PDB file of C-alpha atoms and ligand atoms in Angstrom:
ATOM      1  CA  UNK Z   1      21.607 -18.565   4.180  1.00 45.00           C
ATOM      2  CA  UNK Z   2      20.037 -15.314   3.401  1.00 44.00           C
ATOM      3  CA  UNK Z   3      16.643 -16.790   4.078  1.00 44.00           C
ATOM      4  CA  UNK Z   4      17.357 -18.087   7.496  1.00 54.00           C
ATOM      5  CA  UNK Z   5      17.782 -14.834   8.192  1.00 75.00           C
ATOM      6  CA  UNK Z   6      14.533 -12.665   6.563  1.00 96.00           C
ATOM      7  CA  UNK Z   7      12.360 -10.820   8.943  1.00 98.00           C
ATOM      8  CA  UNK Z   8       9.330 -12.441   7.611  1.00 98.00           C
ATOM      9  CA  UNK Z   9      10.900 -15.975   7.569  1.00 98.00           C
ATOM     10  CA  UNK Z  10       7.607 -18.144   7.194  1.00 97.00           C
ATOM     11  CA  UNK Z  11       4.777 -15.270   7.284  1.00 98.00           C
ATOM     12  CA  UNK Z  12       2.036 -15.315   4.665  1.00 98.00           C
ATOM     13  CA  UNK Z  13       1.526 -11.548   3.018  1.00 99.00           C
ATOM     14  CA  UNK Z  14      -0.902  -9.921   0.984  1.00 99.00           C
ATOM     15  CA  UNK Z  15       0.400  -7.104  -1.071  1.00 99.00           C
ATOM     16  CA  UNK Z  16      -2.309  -4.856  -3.462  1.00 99.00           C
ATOM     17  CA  UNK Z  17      -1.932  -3.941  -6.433  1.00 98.00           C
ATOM     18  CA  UNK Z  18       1.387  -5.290  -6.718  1.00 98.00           C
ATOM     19  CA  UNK Z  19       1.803  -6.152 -10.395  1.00 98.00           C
ATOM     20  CA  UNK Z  20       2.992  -2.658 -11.401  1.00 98.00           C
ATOM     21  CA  UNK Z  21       6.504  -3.342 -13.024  1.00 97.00           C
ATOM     22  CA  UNK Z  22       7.979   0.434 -11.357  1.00 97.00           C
ATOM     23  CA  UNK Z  23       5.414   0.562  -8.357  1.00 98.00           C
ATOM     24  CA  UNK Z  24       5.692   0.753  -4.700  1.00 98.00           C
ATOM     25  CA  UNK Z  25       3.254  -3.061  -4.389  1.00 98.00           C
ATOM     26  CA  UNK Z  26       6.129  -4.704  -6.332  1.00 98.00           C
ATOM     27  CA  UNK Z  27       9.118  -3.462  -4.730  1.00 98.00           C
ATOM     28  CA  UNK Z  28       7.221  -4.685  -1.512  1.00 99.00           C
ATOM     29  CA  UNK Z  29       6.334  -7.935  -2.470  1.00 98.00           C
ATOM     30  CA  UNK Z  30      10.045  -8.309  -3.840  1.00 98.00           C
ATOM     31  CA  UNK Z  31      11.279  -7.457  -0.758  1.00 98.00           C
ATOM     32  CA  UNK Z  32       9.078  -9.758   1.533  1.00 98.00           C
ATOM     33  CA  UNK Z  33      10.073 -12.874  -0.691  1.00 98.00           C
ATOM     34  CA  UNK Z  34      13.840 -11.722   0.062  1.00 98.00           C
ATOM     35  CA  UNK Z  35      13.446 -11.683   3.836  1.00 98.00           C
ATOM     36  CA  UNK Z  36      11.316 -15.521   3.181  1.00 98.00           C
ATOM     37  CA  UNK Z  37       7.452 -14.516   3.225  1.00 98.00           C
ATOM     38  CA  UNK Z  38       5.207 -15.864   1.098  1.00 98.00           C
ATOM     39  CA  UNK Z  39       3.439 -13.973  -0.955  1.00 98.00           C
ATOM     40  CA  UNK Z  40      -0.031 -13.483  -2.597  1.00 99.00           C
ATOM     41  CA  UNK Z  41       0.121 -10.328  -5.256  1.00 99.00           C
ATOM     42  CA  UNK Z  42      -3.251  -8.555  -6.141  1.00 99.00           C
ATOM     43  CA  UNK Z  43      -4.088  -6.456  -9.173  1.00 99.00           C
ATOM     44  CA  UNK Z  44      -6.478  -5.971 -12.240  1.00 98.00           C
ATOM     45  CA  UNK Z  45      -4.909  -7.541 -15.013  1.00 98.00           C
ATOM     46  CA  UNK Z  46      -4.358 -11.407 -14.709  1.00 98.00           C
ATOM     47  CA  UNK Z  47      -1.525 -11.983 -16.869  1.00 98.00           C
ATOM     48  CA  UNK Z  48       0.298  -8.753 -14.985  1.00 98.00           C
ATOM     49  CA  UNK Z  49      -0.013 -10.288 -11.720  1.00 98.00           C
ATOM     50  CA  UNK Z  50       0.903 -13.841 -12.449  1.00 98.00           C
ATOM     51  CA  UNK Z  51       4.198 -12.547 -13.831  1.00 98.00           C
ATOM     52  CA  UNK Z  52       4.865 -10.239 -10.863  1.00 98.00           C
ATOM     53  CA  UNK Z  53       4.500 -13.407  -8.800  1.00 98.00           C
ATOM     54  CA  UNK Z  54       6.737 -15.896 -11.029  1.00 98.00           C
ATOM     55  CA  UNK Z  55       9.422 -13.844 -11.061  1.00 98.00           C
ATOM     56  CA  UNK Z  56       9.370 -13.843  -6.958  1.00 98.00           C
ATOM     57  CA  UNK Z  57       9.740 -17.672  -7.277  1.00 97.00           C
ATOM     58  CA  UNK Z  58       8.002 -20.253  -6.481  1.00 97.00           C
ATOM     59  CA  UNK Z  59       5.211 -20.586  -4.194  1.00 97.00           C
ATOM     60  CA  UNK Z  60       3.782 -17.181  -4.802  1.00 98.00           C
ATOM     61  CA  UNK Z  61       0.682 -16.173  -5.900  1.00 98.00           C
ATOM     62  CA  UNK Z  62      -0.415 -13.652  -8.380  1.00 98.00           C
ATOM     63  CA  UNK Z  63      -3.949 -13.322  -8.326  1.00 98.00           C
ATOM     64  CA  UNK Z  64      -7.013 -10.773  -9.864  1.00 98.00           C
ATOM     65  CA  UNK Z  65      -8.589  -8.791  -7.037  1.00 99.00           C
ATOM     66  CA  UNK Z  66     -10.137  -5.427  -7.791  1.00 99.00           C
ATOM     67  CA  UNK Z  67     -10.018  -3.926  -4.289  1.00 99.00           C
ATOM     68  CA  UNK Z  68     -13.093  -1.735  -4.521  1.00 98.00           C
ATOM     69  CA  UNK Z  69     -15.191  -4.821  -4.640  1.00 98.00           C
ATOM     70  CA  UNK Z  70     -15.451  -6.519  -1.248  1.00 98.00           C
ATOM     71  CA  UNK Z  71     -16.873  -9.388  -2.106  1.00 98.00           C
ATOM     72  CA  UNK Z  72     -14.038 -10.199  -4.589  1.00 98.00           C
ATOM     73  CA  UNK Z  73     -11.365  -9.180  -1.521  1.00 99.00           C
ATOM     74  CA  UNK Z  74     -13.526 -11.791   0.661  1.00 98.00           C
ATOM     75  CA  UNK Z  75     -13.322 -14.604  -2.574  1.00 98.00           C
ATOM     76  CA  UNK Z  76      -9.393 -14.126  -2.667  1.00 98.00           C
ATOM     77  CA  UNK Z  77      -8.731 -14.227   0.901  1.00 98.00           C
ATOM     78  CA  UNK Z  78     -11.181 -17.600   1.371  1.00 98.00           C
ATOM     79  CA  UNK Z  79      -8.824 -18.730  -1.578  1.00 98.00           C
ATOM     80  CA  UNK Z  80      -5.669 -17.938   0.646  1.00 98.00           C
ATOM     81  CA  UNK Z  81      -6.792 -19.324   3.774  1.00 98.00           C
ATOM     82  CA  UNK Z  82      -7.615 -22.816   2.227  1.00 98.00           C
ATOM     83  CA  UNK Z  83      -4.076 -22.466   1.350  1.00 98.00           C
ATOM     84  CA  UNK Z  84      -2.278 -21.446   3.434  1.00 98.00           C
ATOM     85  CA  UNK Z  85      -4.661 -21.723   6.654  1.00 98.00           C
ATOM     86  CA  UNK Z  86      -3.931 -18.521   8.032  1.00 98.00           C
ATOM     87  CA  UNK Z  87      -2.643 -14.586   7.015  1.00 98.00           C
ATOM     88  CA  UNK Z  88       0.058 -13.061   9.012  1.00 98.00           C
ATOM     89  CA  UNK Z  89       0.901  -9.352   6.642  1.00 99.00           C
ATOM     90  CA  UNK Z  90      -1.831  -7.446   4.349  1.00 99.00           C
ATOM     91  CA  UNK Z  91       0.168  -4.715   2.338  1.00 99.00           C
ATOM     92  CA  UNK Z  92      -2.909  -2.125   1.274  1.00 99.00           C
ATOM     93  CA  UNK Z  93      -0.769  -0.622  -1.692  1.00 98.00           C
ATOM     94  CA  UNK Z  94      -3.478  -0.115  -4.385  1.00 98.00           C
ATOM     95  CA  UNK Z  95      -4.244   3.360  -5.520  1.00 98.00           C
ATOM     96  CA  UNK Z  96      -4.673   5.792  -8.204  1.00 98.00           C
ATOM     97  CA  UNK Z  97      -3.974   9.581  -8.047  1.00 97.00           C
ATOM     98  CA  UNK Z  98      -5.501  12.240  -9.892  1.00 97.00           C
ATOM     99  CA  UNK Z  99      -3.574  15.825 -10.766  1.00 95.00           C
ATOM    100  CA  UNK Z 100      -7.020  17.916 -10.502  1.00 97.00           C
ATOM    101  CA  UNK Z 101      -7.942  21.187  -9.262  1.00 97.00           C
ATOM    102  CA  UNK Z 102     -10.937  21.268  -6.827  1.00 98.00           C
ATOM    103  CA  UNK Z 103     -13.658  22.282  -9.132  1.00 98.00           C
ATOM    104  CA  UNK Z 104     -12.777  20.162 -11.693  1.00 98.00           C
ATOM    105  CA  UNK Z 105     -13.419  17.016  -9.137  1.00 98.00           C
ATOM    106  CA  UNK Z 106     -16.675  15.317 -10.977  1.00 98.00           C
ATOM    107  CA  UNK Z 107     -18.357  12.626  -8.690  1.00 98.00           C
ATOM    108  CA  UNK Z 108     -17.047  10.358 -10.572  1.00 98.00           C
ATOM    109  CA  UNK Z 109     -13.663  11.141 -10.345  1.00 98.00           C
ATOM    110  CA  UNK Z 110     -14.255  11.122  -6.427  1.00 98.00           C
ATOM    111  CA  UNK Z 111     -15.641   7.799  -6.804  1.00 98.00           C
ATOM    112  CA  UNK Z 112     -12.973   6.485  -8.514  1.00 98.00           C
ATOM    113  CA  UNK Z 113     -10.163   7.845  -5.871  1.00 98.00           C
ATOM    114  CA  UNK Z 114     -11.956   7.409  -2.774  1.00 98.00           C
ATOM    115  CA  UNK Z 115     -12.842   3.925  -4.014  1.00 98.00           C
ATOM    116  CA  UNK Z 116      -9.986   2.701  -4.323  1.00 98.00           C
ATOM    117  CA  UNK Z 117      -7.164   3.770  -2.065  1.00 98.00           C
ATOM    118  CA  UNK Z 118     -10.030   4.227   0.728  1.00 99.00           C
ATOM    119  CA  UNK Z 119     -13.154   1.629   0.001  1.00 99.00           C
ATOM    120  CA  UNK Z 120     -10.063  -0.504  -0.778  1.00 99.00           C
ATOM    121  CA  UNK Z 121      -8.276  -0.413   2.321  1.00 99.00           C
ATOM    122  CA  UNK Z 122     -11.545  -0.852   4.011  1.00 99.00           C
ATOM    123  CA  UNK Z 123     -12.228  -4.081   2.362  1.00 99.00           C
ATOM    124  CA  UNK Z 124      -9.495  -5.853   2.418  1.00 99.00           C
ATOM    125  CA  UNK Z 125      -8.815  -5.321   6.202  1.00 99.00           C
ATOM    126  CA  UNK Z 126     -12.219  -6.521   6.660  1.00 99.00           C
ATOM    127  CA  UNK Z 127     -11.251  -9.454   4.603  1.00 99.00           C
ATOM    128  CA  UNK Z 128      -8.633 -10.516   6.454  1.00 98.00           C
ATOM    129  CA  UNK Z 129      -9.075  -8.864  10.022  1.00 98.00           C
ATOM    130  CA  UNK Z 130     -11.431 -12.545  10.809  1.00 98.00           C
ATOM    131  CA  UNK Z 131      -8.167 -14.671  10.854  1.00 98.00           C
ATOM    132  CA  UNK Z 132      -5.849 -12.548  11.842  1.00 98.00           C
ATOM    133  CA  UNK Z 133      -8.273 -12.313  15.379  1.00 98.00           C
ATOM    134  CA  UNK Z 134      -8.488 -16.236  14.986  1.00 98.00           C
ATOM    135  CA  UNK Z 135      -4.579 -16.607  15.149  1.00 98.00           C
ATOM    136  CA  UNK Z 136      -4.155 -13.560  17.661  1.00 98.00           C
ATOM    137  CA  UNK Z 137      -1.725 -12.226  15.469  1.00 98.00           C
ATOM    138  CA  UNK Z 138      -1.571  -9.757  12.409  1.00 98.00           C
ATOM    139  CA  UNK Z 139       0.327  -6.598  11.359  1.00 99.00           C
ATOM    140  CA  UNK Z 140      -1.637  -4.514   8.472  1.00 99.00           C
ATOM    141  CA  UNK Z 141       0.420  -1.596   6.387  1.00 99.00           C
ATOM    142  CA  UNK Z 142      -1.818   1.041   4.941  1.00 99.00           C
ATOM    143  CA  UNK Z 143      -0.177   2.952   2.375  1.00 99.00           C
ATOM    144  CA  UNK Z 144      -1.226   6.846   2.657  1.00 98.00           C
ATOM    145  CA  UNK Z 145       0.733   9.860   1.412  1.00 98.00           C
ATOM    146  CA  UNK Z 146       2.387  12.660   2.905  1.00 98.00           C
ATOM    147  CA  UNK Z 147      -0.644  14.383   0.628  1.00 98.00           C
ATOM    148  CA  UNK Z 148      -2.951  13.306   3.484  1.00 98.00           C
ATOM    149  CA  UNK Z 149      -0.408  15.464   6.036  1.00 98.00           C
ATOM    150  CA  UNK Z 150       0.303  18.749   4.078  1.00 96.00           C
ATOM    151  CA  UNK Z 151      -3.202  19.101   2.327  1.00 96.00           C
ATOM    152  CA  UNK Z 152      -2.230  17.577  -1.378  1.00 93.00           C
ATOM    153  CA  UNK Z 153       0.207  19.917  -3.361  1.00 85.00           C
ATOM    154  CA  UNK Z 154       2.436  17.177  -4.438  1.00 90.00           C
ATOM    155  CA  UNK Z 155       0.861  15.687  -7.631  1.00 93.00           C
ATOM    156  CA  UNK Z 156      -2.962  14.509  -6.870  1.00 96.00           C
ATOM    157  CA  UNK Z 157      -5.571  16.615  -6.066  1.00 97.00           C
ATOM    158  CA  UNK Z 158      -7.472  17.302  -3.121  1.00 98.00           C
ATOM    159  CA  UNK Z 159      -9.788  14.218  -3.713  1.00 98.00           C
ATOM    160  CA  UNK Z 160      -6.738  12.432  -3.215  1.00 98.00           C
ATOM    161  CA  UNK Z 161      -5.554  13.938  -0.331  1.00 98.00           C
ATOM    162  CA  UNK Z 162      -8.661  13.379   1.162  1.00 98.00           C
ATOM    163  CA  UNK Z 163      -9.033   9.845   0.651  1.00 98.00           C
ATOM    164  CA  UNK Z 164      -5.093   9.413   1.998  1.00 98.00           C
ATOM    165  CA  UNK Z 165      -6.391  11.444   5.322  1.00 98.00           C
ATOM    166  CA  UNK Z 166      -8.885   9.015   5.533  1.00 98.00           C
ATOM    167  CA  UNK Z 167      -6.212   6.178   5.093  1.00 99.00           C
ATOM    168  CA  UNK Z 168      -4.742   8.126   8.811  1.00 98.00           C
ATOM    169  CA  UNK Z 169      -7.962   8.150  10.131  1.00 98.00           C
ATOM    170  CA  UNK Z 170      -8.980   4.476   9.404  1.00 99.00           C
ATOM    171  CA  UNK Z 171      -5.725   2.921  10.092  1.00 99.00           C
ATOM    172  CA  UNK Z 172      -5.569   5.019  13.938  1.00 98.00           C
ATOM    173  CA  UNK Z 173      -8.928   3.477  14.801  1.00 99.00           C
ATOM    174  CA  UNK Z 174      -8.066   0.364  13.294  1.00 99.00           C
ATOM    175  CA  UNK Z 175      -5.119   0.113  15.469  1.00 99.00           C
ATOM    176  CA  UNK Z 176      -7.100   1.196  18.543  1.00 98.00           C
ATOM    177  CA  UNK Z 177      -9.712  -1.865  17.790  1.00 98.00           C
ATOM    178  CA  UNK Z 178      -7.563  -4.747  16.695  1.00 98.00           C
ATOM    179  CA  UNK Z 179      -4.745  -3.932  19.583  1.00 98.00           C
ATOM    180  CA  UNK Z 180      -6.083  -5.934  21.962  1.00 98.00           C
ATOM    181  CA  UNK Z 181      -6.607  -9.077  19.739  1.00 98.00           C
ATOM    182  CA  UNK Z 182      -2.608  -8.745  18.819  1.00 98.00           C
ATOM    183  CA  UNK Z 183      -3.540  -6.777  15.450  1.00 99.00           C
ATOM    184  CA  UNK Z 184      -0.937  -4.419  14.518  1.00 99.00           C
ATOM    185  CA  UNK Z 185      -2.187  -2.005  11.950  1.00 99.00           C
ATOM    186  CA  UNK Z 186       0.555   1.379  10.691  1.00 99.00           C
ATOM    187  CA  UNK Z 187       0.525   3.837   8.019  1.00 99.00           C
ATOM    188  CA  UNK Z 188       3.554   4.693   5.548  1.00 99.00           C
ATOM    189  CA  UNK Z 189       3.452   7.936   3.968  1.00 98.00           C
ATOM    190  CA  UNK Z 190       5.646   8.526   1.029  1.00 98.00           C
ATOM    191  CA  UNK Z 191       6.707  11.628  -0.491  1.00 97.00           C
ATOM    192  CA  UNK Z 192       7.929  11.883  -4.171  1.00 96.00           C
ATOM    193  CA  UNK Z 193       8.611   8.359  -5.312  1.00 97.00           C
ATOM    194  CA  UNK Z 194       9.595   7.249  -8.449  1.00 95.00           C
ATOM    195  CA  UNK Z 195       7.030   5.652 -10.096  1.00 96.00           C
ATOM    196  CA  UNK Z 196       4.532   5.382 -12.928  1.00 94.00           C
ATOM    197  CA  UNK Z 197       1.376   6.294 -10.764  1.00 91.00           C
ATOM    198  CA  UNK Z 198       1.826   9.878 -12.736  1.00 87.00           C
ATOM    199  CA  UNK Z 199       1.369   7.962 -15.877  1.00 84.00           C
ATOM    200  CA  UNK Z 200       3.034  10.669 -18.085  1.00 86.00           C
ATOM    201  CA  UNK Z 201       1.155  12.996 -16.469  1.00 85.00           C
ATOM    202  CA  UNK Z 202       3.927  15.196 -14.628  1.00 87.00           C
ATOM    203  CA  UNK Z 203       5.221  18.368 -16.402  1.00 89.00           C
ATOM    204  CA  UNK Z 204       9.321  18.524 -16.064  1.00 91.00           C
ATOM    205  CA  UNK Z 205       8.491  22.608 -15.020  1.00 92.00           C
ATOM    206  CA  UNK Z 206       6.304  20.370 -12.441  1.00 88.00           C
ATOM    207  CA  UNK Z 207       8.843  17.793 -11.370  1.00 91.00           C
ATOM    208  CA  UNK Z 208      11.470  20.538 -11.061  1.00 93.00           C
ATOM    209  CA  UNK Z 209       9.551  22.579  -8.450  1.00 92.00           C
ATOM    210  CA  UNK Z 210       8.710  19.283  -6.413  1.00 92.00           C
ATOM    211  CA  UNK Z 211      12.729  18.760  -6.315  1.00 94.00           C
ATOM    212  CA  UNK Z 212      13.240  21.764  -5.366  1.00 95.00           C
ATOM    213  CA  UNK Z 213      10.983  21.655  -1.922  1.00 94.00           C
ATOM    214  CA  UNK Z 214      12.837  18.013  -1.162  1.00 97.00           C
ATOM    215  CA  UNK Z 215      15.943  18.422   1.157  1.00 97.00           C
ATOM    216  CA  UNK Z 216      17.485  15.608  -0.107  1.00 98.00           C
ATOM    217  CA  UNK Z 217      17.029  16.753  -3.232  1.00 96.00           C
ATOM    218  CA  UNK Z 218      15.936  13.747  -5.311  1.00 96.00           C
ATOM    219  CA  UNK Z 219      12.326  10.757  -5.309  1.00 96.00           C
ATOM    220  CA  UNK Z 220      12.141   7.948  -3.306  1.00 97.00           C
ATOM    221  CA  UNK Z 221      12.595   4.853  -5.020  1.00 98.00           C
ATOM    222  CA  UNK Z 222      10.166   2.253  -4.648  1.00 98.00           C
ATOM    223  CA  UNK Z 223      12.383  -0.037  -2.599  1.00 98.00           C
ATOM    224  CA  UNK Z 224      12.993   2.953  -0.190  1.00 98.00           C
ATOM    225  CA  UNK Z 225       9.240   2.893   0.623  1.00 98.00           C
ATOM    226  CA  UNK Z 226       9.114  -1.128   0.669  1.00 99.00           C
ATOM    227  CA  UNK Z 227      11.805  -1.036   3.383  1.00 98.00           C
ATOM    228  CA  UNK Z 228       9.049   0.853   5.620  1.00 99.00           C
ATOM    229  CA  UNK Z 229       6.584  -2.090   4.677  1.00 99.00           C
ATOM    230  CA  UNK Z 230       9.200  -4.376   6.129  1.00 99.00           C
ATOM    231  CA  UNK Z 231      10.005  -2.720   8.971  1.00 98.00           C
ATOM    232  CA  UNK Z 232       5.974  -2.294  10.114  1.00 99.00           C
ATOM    233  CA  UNK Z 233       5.343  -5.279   8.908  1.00 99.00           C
ATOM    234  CA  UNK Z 234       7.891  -7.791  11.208  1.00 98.00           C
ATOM    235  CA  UNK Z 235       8.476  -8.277  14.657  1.00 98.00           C
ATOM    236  CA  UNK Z 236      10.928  -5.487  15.026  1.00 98.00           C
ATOM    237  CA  UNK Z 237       8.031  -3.007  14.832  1.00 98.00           C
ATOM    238  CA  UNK Z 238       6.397  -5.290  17.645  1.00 98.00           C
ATOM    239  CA  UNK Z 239       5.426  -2.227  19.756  1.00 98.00           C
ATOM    240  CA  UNK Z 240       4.380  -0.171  17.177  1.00 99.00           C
ATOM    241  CA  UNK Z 241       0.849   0.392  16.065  1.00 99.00           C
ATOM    242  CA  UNK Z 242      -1.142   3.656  15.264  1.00 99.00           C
ATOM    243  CA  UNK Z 243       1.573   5.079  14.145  1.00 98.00           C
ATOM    244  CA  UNK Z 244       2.410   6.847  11.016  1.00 98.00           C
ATOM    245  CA  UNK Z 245       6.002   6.563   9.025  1.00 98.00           C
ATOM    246  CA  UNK Z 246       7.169   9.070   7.049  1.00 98.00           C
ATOM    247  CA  UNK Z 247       9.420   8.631   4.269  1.00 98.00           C
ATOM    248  CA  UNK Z 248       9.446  11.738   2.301  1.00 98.00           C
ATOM    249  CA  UNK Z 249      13.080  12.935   2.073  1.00 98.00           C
ATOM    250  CA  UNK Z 250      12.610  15.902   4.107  1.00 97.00           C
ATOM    251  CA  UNK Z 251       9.481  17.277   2.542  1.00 96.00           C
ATOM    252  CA  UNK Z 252       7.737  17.781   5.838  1.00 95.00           C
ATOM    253  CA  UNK Z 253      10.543  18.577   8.308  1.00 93.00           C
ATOM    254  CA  UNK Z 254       8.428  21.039  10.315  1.00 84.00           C
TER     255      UNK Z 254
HETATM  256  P1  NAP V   1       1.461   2.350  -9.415  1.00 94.18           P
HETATM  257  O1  NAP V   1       2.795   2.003  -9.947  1.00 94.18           O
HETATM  258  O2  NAP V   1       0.426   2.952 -10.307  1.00 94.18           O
HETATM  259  O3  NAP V   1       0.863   1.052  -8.699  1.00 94.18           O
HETATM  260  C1  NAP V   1      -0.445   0.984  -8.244  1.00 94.18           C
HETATM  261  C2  NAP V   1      -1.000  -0.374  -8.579  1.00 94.18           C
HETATM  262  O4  NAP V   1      -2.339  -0.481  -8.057  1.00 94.18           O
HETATM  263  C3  NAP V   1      -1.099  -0.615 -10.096  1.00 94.18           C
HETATM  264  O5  NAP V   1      -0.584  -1.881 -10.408  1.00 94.18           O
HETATM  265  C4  NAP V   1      -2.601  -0.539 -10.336  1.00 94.18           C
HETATM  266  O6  NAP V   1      -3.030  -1.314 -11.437  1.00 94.18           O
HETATM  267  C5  NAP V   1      -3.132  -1.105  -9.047  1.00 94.18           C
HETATM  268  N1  NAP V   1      -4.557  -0.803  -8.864  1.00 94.18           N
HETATM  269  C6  NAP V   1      -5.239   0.296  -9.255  1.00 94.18           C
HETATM  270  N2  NAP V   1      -6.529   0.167  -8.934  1.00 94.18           N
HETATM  271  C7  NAP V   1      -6.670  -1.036  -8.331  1.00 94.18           C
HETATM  272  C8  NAP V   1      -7.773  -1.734  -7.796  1.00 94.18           C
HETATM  273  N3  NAP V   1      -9.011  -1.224  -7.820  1.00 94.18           N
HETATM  274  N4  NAP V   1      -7.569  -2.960  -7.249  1.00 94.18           N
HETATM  275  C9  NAP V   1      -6.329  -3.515  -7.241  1.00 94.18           C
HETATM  276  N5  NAP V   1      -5.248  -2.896  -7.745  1.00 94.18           N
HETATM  277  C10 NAP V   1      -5.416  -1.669  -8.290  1.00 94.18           C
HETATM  278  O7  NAP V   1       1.589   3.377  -8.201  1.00 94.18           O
HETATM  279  P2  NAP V   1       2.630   3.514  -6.992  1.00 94.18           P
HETATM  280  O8  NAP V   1       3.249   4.842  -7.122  1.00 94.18           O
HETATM  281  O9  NAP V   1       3.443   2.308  -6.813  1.00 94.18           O
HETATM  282  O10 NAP V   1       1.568   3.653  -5.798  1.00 94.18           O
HETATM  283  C11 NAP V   1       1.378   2.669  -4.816  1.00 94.18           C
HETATM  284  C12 NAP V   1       0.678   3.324  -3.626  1.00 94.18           C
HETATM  285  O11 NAP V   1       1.529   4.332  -3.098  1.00 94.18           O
HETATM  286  C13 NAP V   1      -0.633   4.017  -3.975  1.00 94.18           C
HETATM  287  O12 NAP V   1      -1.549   3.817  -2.928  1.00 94.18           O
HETATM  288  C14 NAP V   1      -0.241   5.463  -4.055  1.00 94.18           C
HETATM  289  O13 NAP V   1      -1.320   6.323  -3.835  1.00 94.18           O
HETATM  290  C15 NAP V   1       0.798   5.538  -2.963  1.00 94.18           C
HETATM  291  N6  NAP V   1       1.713   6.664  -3.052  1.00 94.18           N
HETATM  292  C16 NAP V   1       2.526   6.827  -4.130  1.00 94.18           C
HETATM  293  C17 NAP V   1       3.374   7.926  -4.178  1.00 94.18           C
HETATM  294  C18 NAP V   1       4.298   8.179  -5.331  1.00 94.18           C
HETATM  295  O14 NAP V   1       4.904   9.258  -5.386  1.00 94.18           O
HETATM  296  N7  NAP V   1       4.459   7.255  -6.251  1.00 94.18           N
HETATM  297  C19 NAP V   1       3.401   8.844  -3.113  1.00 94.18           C
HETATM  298  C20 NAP V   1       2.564   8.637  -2.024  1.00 94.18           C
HETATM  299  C21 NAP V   1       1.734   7.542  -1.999  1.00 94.18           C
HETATM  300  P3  NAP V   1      -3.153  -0.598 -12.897  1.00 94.18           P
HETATM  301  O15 NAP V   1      -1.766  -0.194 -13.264  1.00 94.18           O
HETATM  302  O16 NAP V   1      -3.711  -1.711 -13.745  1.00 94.18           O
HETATM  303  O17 NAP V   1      -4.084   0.554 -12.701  1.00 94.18           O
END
């Protein structure tokens, strides 16, 4: 009875590095199964992602796709569209943060954010952007960060802000180029959630000072940020594309 209702009863969705047990991907991809999508979950580590995508149920997919690698984004989606014949959501969730000052930036370290949360987003919306035209219809989520809006200061570093920005960018002329062919394509930017993308990393001196800037005085939770995925991703969002949703519990009232 609760499925008859979902508002993505029937849609196929791509969510990105979705196998982290605390993370933002997961929470999505849980959600999207409750409101009756189908879902194929992408990450590094096999075993992780099959498990992510038994415990949805069955029908769901958990496969490896290291987003950086376009051809490997191109192998997965082929695998999904002999599958499933078509794509209706891609959730561009994978990234990795970085708590570094500017000069300590190496290129590698650039590499390794941009790459990711930026190459990534690239490649898999070219991966699936050729059926989503075919069927007319398509609604892509970028996740960004309200890093990408108030120049970092949160936890990563301005490498990471930078490739979020670019996340904006990307996703706004995305939007613009895809509208016509029914393509929906949005941006969520979180503030503070509740995760494990800090891996250890955050200082409580650190975590106390971020509270402190939050008006509602306490992180996201991961479901908090999937309910944004949701709403950009189904019909209720129909008119919206470009656009940018912030879910940061006040941090940037301005
Ligand atoms: P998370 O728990 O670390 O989840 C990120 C997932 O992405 C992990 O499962 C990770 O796998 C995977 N991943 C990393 N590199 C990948 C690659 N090359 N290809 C495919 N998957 C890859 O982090 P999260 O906090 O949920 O973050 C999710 C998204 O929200 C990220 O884009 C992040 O930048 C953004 N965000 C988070 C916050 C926050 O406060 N948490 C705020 C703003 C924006 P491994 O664990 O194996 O590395």
């Amino acid at each position: 009875m609760a499925q008859a209702m979902g508002l993505l009863q029937g849609r196929r969705a791509i969510v990105t590095g979705a196998a982290s047990p605390r993370g933002i991907g997961r929470a999505t991809a849980r959600l999207f199964a409750e409101h009756g999508a189908t879902l194929a979950l992408l990450d590094l580590e096999r075993e992780a992602v099959e498990a992510a995508a038994a415990e949805l149920g069955e029908g769901h997919l958990g496969l490896v796709c290291d987003v950086c690698d376009g051809k490997a984004c191109r192998r997965v989606v082929e695998t999904l569209l002999d599958r499933w014949g078509g794509i209706d959501v891609l959730v561009n969730n994978a990234g990795i943060t970085q708590p570094l000052r500017l000069s300590q930036i190496r290129p590698e370290d650039y590499d390794a954010v941009l790459d990711v949360n930026l190459r990534g987003t690239l490649n898999m919306s070219q991966a699936v952007v050729p059926a989503m035209r075919r069927q007319r219809t398509g609604s892509i989520v970028n996740i960004s960060s309200v890093s990408a809006q108030r120049g970092g200061g949160v936890f990563g570093g301005p490498h990471y802000a930078a490739a979020k920005a670019g996340i904006l960018g990307l996703t706004k002329a995305m939007a613009r180029e895809l509208a016509p062919e029914g393509i929906r394509v949005n941006a969520v930017c979180p503030g503070f959630i509740d995760t494990d993308i800090t891996a250890g990393e955050l200082s409580p001196e650190r975590l106390e000072r971020i509270l402190e800037e939050i008006p509602l005085g306490r992180p996201g939770e991961a479901r908090e940020i999937a309910g944004c995925c949701l709403f950009l991703a189904s019909d209720l969002a129909g008119y919206v594309t470009g656009a940018e949703l912030d879910a940061n519990g006040g941090l940037l009232i301005h």
